[in-house]
Tab-separated table of C-alpha atoms and ligand atoms in Angstrom:
chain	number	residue	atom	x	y	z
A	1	UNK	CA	115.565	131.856	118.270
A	2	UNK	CA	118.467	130.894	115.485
A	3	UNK	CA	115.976	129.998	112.832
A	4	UNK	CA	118.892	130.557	109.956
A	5	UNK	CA	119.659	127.732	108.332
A	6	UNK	CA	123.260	126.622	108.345
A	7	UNK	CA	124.708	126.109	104.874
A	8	UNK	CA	128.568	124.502	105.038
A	9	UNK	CA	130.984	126.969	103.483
A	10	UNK	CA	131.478	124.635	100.441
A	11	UNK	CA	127.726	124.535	99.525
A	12	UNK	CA	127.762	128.118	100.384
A	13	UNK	CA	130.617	128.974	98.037
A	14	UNK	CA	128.693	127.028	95.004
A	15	UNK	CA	125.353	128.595	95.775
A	16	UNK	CA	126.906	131.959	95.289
A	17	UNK	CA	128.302	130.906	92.403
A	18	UNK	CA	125.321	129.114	90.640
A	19	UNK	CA	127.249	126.188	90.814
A	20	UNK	CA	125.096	122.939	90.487
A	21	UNK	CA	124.273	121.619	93.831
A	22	UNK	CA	122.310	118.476	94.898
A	23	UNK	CA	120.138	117.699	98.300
A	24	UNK	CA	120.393	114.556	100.104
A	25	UNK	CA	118.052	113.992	102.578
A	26	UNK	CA	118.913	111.942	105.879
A	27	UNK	CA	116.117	110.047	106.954
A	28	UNK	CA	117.142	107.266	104.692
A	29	UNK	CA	120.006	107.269	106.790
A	30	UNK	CA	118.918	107.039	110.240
A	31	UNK	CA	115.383	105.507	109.307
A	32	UNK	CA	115.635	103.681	105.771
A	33	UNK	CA	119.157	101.503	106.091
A	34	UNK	CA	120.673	99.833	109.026
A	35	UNK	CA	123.927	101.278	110.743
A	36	UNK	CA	126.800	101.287	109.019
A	37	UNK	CA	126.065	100.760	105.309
A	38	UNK	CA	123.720	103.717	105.972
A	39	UNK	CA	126.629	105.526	106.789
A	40	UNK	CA	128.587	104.331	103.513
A	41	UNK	CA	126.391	105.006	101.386
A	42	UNK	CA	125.482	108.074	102.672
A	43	UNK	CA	129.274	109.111	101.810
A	44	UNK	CA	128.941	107.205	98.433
A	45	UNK	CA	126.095	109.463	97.386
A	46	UNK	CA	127.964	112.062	98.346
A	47	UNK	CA	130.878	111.104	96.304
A	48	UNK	CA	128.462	110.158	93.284
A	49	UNK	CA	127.455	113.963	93.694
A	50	UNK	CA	130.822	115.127	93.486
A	51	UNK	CA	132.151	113.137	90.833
A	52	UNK	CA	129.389	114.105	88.232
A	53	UNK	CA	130.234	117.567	89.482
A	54	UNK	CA	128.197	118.861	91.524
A	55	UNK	CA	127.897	119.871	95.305
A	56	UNK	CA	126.531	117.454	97.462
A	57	UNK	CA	124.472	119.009	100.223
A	58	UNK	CA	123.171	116.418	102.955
A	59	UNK	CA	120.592	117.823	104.839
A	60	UNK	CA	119.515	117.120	108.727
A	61	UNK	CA	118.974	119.019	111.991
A	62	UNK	CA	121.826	119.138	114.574
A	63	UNK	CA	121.040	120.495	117.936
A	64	UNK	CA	117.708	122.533	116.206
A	65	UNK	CA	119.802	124.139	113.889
A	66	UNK	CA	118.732	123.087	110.440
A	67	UNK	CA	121.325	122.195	108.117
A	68	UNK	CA	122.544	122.217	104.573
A	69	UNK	CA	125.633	120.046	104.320
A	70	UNK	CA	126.232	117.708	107.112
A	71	UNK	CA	129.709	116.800	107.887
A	72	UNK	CA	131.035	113.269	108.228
A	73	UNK	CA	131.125	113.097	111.381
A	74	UNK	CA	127.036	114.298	111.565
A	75	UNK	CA	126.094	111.745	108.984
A	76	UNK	CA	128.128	109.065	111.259
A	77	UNK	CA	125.951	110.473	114.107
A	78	UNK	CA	122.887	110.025	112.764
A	79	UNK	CA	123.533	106.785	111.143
A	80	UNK	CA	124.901	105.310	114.706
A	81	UNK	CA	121.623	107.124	116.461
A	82	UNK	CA	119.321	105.221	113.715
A	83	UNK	CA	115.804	105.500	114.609
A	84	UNK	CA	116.846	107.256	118.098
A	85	UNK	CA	117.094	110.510	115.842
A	86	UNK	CA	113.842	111.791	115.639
A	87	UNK	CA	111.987	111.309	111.854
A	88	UNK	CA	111.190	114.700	111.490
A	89	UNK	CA	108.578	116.293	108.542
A	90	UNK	CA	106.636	119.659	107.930
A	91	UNK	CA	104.720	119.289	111.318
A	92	UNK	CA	107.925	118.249	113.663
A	93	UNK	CA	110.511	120.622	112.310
A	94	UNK	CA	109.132	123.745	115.338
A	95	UNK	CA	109.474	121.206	117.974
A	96	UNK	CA	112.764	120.089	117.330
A	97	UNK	CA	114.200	123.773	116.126
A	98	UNK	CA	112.811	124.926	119.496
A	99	UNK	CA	113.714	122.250	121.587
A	100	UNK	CA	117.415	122.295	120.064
A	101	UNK	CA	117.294	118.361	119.116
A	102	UNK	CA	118.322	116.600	116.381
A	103	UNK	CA	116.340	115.486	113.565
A	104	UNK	CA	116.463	113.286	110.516
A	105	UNK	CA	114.481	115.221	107.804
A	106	UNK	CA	112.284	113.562	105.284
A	107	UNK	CA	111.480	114.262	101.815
A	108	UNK	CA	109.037	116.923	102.773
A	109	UNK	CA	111.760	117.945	105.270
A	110	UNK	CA	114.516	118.330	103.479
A	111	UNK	CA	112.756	120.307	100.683
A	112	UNK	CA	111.676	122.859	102.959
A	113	UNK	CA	115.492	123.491	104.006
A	114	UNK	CA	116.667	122.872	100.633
A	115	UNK	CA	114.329	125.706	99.592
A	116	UNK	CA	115.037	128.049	102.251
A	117	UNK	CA	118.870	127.650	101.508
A	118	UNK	CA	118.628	128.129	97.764
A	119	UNK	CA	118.789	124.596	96.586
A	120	UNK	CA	116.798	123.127	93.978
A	121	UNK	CA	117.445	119.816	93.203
A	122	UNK	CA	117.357	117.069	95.871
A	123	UNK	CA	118.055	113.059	94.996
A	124	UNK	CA	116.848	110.250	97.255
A	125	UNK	CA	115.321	106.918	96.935
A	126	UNK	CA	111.834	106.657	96.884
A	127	UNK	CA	109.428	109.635	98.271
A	128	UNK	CA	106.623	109.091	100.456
A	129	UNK	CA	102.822	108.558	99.116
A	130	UNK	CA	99.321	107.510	99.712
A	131	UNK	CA	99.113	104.430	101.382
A	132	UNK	CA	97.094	101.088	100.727
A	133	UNK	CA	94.040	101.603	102.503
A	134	UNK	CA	94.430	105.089	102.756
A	135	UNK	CA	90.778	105.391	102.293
A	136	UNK	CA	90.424	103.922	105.964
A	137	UNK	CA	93.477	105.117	107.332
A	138	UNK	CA	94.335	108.631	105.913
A	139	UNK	CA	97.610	107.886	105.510
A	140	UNK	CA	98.658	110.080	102.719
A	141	UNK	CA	102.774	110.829	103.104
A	142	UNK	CA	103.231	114.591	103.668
A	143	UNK	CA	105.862	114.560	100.985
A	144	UNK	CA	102.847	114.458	98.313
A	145	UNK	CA	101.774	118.104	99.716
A	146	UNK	CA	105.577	119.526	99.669
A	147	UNK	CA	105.725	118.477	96.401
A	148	UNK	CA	102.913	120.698	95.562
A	149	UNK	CA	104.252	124.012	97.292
A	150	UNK	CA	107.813	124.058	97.542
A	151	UNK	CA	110.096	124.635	94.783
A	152	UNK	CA	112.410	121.754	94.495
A	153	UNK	CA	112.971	118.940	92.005
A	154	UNK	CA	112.638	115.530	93.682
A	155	UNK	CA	114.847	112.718	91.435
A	156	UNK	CA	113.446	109.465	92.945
A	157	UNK	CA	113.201	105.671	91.440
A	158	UNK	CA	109.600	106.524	91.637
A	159	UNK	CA	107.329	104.769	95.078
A	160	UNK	CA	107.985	101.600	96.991
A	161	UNK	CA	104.629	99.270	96.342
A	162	UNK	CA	104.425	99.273	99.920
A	163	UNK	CA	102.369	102.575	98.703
A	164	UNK	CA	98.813	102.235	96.770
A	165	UNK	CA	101.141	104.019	93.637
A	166	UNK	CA	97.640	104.639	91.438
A	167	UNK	CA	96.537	106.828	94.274
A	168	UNK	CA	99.972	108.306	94.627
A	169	UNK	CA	100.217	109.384	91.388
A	170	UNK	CA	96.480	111.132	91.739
A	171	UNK	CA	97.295	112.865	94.141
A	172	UNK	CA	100.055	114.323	92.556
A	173	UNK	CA	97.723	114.693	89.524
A	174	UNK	CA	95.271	116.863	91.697
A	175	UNK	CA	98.112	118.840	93.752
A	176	UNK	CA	99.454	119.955	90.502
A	177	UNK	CA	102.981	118.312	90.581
A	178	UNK	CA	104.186	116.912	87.145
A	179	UNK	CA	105.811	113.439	87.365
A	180	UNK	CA	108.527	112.725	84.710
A	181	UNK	CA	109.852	109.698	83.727
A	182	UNK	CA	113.678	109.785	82.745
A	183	UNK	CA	113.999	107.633	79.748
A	184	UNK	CA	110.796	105.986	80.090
A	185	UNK	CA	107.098	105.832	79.803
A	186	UNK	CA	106.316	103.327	82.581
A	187	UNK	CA	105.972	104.984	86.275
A	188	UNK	CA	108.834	102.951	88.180
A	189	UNK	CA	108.077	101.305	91.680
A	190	UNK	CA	111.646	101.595	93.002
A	191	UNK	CA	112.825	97.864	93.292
A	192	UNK	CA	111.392	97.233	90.109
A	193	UNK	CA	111.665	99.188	86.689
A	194	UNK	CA	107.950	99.202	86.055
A	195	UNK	CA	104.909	99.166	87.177
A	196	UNK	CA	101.098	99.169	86.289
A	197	UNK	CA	100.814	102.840	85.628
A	198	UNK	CA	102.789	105.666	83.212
A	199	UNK	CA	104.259	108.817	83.833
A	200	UNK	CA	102.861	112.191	82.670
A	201	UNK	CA	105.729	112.884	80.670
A	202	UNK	CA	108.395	110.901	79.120
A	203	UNK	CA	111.984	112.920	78.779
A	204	UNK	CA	115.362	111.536	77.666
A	205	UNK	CA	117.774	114.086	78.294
A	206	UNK	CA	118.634	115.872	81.830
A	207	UNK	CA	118.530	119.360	79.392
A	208	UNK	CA	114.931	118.730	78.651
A	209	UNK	CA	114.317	118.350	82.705
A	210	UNK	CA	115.834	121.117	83.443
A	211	UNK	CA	113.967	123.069	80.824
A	212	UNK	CA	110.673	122.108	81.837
A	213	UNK	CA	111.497	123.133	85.573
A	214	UNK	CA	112.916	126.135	84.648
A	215	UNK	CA	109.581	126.855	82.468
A	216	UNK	CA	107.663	125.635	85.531
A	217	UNK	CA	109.237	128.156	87.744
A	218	UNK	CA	109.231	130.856	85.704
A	219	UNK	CA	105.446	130.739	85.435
A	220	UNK	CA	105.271	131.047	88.881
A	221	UNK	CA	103.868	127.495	89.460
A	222	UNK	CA	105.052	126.566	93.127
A	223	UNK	CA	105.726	123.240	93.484
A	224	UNK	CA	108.227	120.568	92.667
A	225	UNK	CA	108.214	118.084	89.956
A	226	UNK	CA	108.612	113.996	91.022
A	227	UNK	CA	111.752	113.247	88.223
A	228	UNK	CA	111.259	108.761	87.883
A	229	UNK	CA	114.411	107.071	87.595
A	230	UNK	CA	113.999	103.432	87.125
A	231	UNK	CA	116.647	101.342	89.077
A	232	UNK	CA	119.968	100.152	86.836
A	233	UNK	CA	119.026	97.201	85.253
A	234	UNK	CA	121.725	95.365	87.085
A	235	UNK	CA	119.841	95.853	90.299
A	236	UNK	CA	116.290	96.107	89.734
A	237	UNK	CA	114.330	92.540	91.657
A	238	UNK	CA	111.666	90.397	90.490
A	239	UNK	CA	108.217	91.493	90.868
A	240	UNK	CA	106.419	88.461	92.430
A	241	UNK	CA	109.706	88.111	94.789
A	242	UNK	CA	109.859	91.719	95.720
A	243	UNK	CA	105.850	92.279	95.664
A	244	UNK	CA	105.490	89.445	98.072
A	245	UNK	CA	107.575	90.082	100.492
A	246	UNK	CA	106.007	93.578	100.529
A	247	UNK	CA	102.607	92.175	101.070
A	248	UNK	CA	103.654	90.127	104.325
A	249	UNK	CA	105.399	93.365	105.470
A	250	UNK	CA	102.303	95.275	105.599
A	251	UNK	CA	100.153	92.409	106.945
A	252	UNK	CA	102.819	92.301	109.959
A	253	UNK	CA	102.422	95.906	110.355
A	254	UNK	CA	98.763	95.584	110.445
A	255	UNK	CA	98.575	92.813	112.942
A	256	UNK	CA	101.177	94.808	115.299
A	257	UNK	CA	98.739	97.733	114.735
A	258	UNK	CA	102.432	99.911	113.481
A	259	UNK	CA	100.847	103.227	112.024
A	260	UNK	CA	101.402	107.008	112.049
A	261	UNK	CA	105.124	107.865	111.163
A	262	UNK	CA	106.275	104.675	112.666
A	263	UNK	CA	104.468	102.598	109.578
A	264	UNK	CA	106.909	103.648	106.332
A	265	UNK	CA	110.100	102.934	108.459
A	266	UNK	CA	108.964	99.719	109.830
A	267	UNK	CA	107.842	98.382	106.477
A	268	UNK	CA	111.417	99.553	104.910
A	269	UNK	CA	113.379	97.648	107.431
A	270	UNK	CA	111.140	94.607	107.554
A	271	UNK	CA	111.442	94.328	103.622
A	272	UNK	CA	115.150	94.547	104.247
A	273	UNK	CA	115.547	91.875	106.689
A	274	UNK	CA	112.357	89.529	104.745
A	275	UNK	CA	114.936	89.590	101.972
A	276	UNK	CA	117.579	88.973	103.470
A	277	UNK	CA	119.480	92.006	103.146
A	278	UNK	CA	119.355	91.469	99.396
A	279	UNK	CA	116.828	94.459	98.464
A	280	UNK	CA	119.409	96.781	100.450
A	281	UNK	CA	121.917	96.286	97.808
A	282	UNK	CA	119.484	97.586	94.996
A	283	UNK	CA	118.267	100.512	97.493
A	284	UNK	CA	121.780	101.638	97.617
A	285	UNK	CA	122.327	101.205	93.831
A	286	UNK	CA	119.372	103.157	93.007
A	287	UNK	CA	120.024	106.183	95.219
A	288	UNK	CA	123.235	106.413	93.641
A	289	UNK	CA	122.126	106.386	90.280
A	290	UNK	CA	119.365	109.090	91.223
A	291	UNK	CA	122.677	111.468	92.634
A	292	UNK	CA	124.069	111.390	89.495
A	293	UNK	CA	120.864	111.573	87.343
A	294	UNK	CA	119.887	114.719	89.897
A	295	UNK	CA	123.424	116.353	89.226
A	296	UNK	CA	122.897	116.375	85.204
A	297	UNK	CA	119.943	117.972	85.641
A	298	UNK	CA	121.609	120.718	88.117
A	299	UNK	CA	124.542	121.002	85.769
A	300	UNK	CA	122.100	121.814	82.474
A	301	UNK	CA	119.883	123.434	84.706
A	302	UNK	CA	122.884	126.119	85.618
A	303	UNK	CA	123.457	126.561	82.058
A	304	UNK	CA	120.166	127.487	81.040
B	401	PSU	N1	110.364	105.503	101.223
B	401	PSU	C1	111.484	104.851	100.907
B	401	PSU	N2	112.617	105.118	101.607
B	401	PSU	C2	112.655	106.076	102.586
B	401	PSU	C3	111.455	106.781	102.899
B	401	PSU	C4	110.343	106.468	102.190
B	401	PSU	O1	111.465	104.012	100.028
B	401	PSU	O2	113.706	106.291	103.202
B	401	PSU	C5	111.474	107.842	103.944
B	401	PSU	C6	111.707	109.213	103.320
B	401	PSU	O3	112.424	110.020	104.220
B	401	PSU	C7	110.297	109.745	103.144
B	401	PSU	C8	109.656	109.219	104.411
B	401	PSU	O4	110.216	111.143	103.051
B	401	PSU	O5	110.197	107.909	104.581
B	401	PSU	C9	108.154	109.176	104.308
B	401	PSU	O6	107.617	108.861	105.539
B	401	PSU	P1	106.043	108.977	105.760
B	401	PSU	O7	105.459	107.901	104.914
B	401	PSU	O8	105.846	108.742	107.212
B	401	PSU	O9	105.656	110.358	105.336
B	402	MN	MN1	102.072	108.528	107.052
């Protein structure tokens, strides 16, 4: 069984050498957007990447081969495929490897193939986390446990308040994983700059990042950090707007009884279309801001 994964001869050429490359997952392309501005901004990232200069490395599974830079034509193919693609994490990725499908990988996902190809940095939007209610439900986002054993920095614009983000943040707290705001105090809930809780640590300067994860790896603590990065100003929503449309998103979900991996995708898409499309155009701002922010840190980290 081809268990190698496949790493584009670009990303391949940087890796070797110690170029700054950046992860992009894809999940928030087939799963977290609607066809085709999943697509464009899926190539704007990319092009963010590049033109802060770094290696953009989109990762996915084509035909059970896990991959490190998709080409265009695979990030068109799982944009068109949407939610046909399967949502893969930690506990899908045999099934799909060994039944040669394709896959969308999630945070947790992508970390794992970012880690087996060498890559340590990885920008997205917002990560996965412990749910409201998760006392009930056990719904606690795999990506909180990835975080805390695989070694790759996650630059995110902190959790979508469709999460319970106190218990988020204690999980990471007990699983070890340090959560850094960039240039603030204030733990950011994606859509929104702020939020009711702070960060571990505050840093202002990518160098200081990458200096903590280098110090972090070279103690041997496995893991990942969770780098915040509130949304430009330009683009962050108002609370009450954005907080309320959240809340009848998840009492939809509960009367349609939506759980499982279905739950996170259908409450990103019904926030989408609640607002009218409007909240996609600060999603897209705010991954884009986290490529760049996720390249710095890859730059200074390469010149430590
Ligand atoms: N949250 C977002 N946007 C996303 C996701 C989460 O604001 O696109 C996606 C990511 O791929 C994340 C996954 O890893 O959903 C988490 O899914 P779950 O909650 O089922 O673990
Ligand atoms: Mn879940």
């Amino acid at each position: 069984m081809n268990t190698q994964v496949v790493i584009n001869e670009e990303v391949k050429n940087a890796l070797a050498n110690k170029q700054a490359v950046v992860a992009l997952e894809s999940t928030i392309i087939s799963h977290g957007m609607p066809y085709p501005q999943n697509v464009a901004t899926a190539l704007k990232v990319e092009q963010a990447v590049r033109d802060a200069g770094a290696i953009p490395a989109t990762i996915g599974i084509i035909a059970g081969r896990l991959t490190a830079g998709l080409s265009h034509e695979e990030i068109e193919h799982m944009g068109k495929q949407g939610e046909a693609v399967m949502k893969c994490s930690r506990r899908d990725l045999p099934f799909v490897v060994a039944k040669k499908k394709d896959g969308a990988t999630t945070v947790a996902s992508t970390m794992i193939i970012a880690q087996l190809a060498g890559i340590r940095f990885f920008a997205t939007g917002g990560v996965g986390g412990v749910h409201r209610k998760a006392t009930e439900t056990m719904d606690i986002s795999a990506d909180l446990q990835e975080l805390a054993k695989t070694n790759v920095a996650v630059i995110s614009a902190g959790v979508k308040s469709i999460l319970d983000i106190g218990l988020t943040l204690e999980y990471l707290e007990t699983m070890g994983v340090p959560v850094i705001g960039y240039q603030t105090d204030i733990f950011p809930a994606f859509y929104t700059r702020s939020s009711n809780f702070g960060v571990d640590f505050s840093l202002d300067d990518p160098m200081e990042i990458a200096a903590l994860l280098k110090a972090k790896w070279e103690l041997k603590l496995d893991g990942g950090a969770l780098i915040a990065n509130p949304i430009p100003k330009d683009f962050s929503m108002e609370p009450e707007y954005i907080n309320g449309l959240i809340d009848q998103a998840i009492l939809e979900a509960e009367q349609k009884g939506i759980k499982g991996k279905a739950l996170t995708p259908f409450l990103l898409s019904r926030v989408e279309s609640l607002s009218k499309g409007k909240s996609l155009v600060s999603n897209i701002e705010l991954v884009i801001a986290n490529a760049k922010l996720a390249s710095k840190i890859a730059l200074a980290y390469a010149k430590l």
